[in-house]
CSV table of C-alpha atoms in Angstrom, one decimal:
chain,number,residue,atom,x,y,z
A,205,UNK,CA,12.4,-7.3,-11.1
A,206,UNK,CA,12.0,-8.4,-7.4
A,207,UNK,CA,9.4,-5.7,-6.9
A,208,UNK,CA,7.6,-6.6,-10.0
A,209,UNK,CA,7.2,-10.2,-9.1
A,210,UNK,CA,6.3,-9.3,-5.5
A,211,UNK,CA,3.7,-6.8,-6.7
A,212,UNK,CA,2.2,-9.3,-9.1
A,213,UNK,CA,1.7,-11.7,-6.2
A,214,UNK,CA,0.4,-9.0,-3.9
A,215,UNK,CA,-1.8,-7.5,-6.5
A,216,UNK,CA,-3.5,-10.9,-7.1
A,217,UNK,CA,-4.5,-11.0,-3.4
A,218,UNK,CA,-5.4,-7.3,-3.1
A,219,UNK,CA,-7.7,-7.3,-6.2
A,220,UNK,CA,-9.3,-10.7,-5.3
A,221,UNK,CA,-10.1,-9.3,-1.8
A,222,UNK,CA,-11.4,-6.0,-3.2
A,223,UNK,CA,-13.6,-7.6,-5.9
A,224,UNK,CA,-15.1,-10.2,-3.5
A,225,UNK,CA,-15.8,-7.5,-0.9
A,226,UNK,CA,-17.3,-5.1,-3.4
A,227,UNK,CA,-19.3,-8.0,-4.9
A,228,UNK,CA,-20.6,-8.9,-1.5
A,229,UNK,CA,-21.5,-5.3,-0.7
A,230,UNK,CA,-23.3,-4.9,-4.1
A,231,UNK,CA,-25.2,-8.2,-3.6
A,232,UNK,CA,-26.3,-7.2,-0.1
A,233,UNK,CA,-27.1,-3.5,-0.9
A,234,UNK,CA,-28.5,-4.1,-4.4
A,235,UNK,CA,-26.8,-1.0,-5.6
A,236,UNK,CA,-23.4,0.4,-6.7
A,237,UNK,CA,-24.5,4.0,-6.0
A,238,UNK,CA,-22.1,5.4,-3.4
A,239,UNK,CA,-24.8,7.6,-1.8
A,240,UNK,CA,-27.0,4.5,-1.3
A,241,UNK,CA,-24.1,2.7,0.5
A,242,UNK,CA,-24.1,5.1,3.4
A,243,UNK,CA,-24.3,3.1,6.6
A,244,UNK,CA,-23.7,-0.3,4.9
A,245,UNK,CA,-21.0,-0.8,7.6
A,246,UNK,CA,-23.8,-1.3,10.1
A,247,UNK,CA,-25.1,-4.3,8.1
A,248,UNK,CA,-21.8,-5.5,6.8
A,249,UNK,CA,-19.1,-4.5,9.4
A,250,UNK,CA,-16.8,-7.4,8.6
A,251,UNK,CA,-17.1,-7.0,4.9
A,252,UNK,CA,-16.5,-3.3,5.1
A,253,UNK,CA,-13.5,-3.9,7.4
A,254,UNK,CA,-12.1,-6.3,4.7
A,255,UNK,CA,-12.8,-3.6,2.1
A,256,UNK,CA,-10.8,-1.1,4.1
A,257,UNK,CA,-7.9,-3.5,4.6
A,258,UNK,CA,-7.7,-4.2,0.8
A,259,UNK,CA,-8.1,-0.4,0.0
A,260,UNK,CA,-5.2,0.5,2.4
A,261,UNK,CA,-3.1,-2.2,0.8
A,262,UNK,CA,-3.7,-0.9,-2.7
A,263,UNK,CA,-2.8,2.6,-1.5
A,264,UNK,CA,0.4,1.2,0.0
A,265,UNK,CA,0.0,1.6,3.8
A,266,UNK,CA,2.3,-0.5,5.9
A,267,UNK,CA,2.3,-3.3,7.2
A,268,UNK,CA,0.0,-4.4,4.3
A,269,UNK,CA,1.5,-6.1,1.3
A,270,UNK,CA,1.0,-3.3,-1.1
A,271,UNK,CA,3.4,-1.1,0.8
A,272,UNK,CA,6.3,-3.5,0.5
A,273,UNK,CA,6.0,-4.3,-3.2
A,274,UNK,CA,5.6,-0.6,-4.0
A,275,UNK,CA,8.7,0.1,-1.9
A,276,UNK,CA,10.7,-2.4,-3.9
A,277,UNK,CA,9.3,-0.9,-7.2
A,278,UNK,CA,10.2,2.6,-6.1
A,279,UNK,CA,13.7,1.6,-5.0
A,280,UNK,CA,14.3,-0.3,-8.3
A,281,UNK,CA,13.1,2.7,-10.3
A,282,UNK,CA,15.4,5.1,-8.3
A,283,UNK,CA,18.3,2.7,-8.8
A,284,UNK,CA,17.6,2.6,-12.5
A,285,UNK,CA,17.2,6.4,-12.7
A,286,UNK,CA,13.6,6.0,-13.9
A,287,UNK,CA,12.1,9.1,-12.3
A,288,UNK,CA,9.0,9.1,-14.4
A,289,UNK,CA,8.2,5.6,-13.1
A,290,UNK,CA,8.8,6.8,-9.5
A,291,UNK,CA,6.4,9.7,-10.1
A,292,UNK,CA,3.8,7.3,-11.7
A,293,UNK,CA,3.9,5.0,-8.7
A,294,UNK,CA,3.5,7.9,-6.2
A,295,UNK,CA,0.7,9.5,-8.2
A,296,UNK,CA,-1.1,6.3,-8.5
A,297,UNK,CA,-1.0,5.7,-4.8
A,298,UNK,CA,-2.2,9.3,-4.2
A,299,UNK,CA,-5.1,8.8,-6.6
A,300,UNK,CA,-6.0,5.5,-5.0
A,301,UNK,CA,-6.0,7.2,-1.6
A,302,UNK,CA,-8.3,9.9,-2.8
A,303,UNK,CA,-10.8,7.5,-4.3
A,304,UNK,CA,-10.8,4.9,-1.5
A,305,UNK,CA,-11.0,7.5,1.2
A,306,UNK,CA,-14.0,9.0,-0.5
A,307,UNK,CA,-15.8,5.7,-0.3
A,308,UNK,CA,-14.7,5.2,3.3
A,309,UNK,CA,-15.9,8.7,4.2
A,310,UNK,CA,-19.3,8.1,2.5
A,311,UNK,CA,-19.8,4.7,4.2
A,312,UNK,CA,-18.5,5.5,7.7
A,313,UNK,CA,-18.7,9.2,8.3
A,314,UNK,CA,-21.7,10.6,6.4
A,315,UNK,CA,-25.0,10.9,8.2
A,316,UNK,CA,-27.0,7.8,7.6
A,317,UNK,CA,-29.8,5.6,8.8
A,318,UNK,CA,-29.8,1.8,8.4
A,319,UNK,CA,-33.6,1.7,8.1
A,320,UNK,CA,-34.3,-0.9,10.9
A,321,UNK,CA,-32.3,0.9,13.6
A,322,UNK,CA,-30.5,-2.2,14.6
A,323,UNK,CA,-26.8,-2.8,14.8
A,324,UNK,CA,-25.3,-6.2,14.0
A,325,UNK,CA,-22.2,-7.8,15.3
A,326,UNK,CA,-21.5,-10.0,12.3
A,327,UNK,CA,-22.4,-9.6,8.6
A,328,UNK,CA,-25.8,-10.6,7.4
A,329,UNK,CA,-24.3,-12.9,4.8
A,330,UNK,CA,-23.5,-16.6,5.1
A,331,UNK,CA,-20.3,-17.6,6.7
A,332,UNK,CA,-19.4,-19.5,3.5
A,333,UNK,CA,-19.4,-16.2,1.7
A,334,UNK,CA,-17.7,-14.2,4.5
A,335,UNK,CA,-14.9,-16.7,5.3
A,336,UNK,CA,-13.1,-16.4,1.9
A,337,UNK,CA,-12.9,-12.6,2.0
A,338,UNK,CA,-11.7,-12.6,5.6
A,339,UNK,CA,-9.0,-15.1,4.5
A,340,UNK,CA,-8.0,-12.9,1.7
A,341,UNK,CA,-7.6,-9.9,4.0
A,342,UNK,CA,-5.5,-12.0,6.4
A,343,UNK,CA,-3.3,-13.0,3.4
A,344,UNK,CA,-2.9,-9.3,2.6
A,345,UNK,CA,-1.6,-8.7,6.1
A,346,UNK,CA,0.6,-11.8,6.2
A,347,UNK,CA,2.1,-11.1,2.8
A,348,UNK,CA,3.1,-7.7,4.1
A,349,UNK,CA,4.5,-9.0,7.4
A,350,UNK,CA,6.4,-11.8,5.7
A,351,UNK,CA,7.3,-10.1,2.4
A,352,UNK,CA,11.0,-10.3,3.2
A,353,UNK,CA,10.7,-14.1,3.8
A,354,UNK,CA,8.8,-14.5,0.6
A,355,UNK,CA,11.5,-12.7,-1.4
A,356,UNK,CA,14.4,-14.6,0.1
A,357,UNK,CA,12.8,-18.1,0.0
A,358,UNK,CA,10.7,-18.0,-3.2
A,359,UNK,CA,11.1,-14.9,-5.4
A,360,UNK,CA,14.9,-14.9,-5.3
A,361,UNK,CA,14.9,-18.4,-6.8
A,362,UNK,CA,12.4,-17.5,-9.5
A,363,UNK,CA,14.6,-14.7,-10.9
A,364,UNK,CA,17.4,-15.2,-13.3
A,365,UNK,CA,20.9,-15.2,-11.7
A,366,UNK,CA,21.7,-12.0,-13.5
A,367,UNK,CA,19.5,-10.1,-11.1
């Protein structure tokens, strides 16, 4: 139950970060076609960095928050003898890795031209749009680093005393 509550909190931040990053990418690129997004990291380096952070969190890479909540979920499933649930968690992480790494490969490592030949240091979007997604990415990192503290100071008191 601790893992479920922690993952609910973490998932809220991971999905908010992913959807805002993808929405920004879609608005800037004007497409959702993966082939057309090759090289978008040149125009949106910060947004793509945030996308990568959120993707790695969803996969469950430490020290991001997704790792810790999945860890608690797996430990709880093992303790309860729910091996199908353990398998489902591991398979879902593997599928997420395959899907997200395909996007990352296309954006960062496939031959591409940006059209204008210039490289930017910061995204070509307003700071008012960039700041929230960067804050969400920082929350993903901080929720991972301080997940133990979150469990002992908040989640432990939200659960029934039976657990």
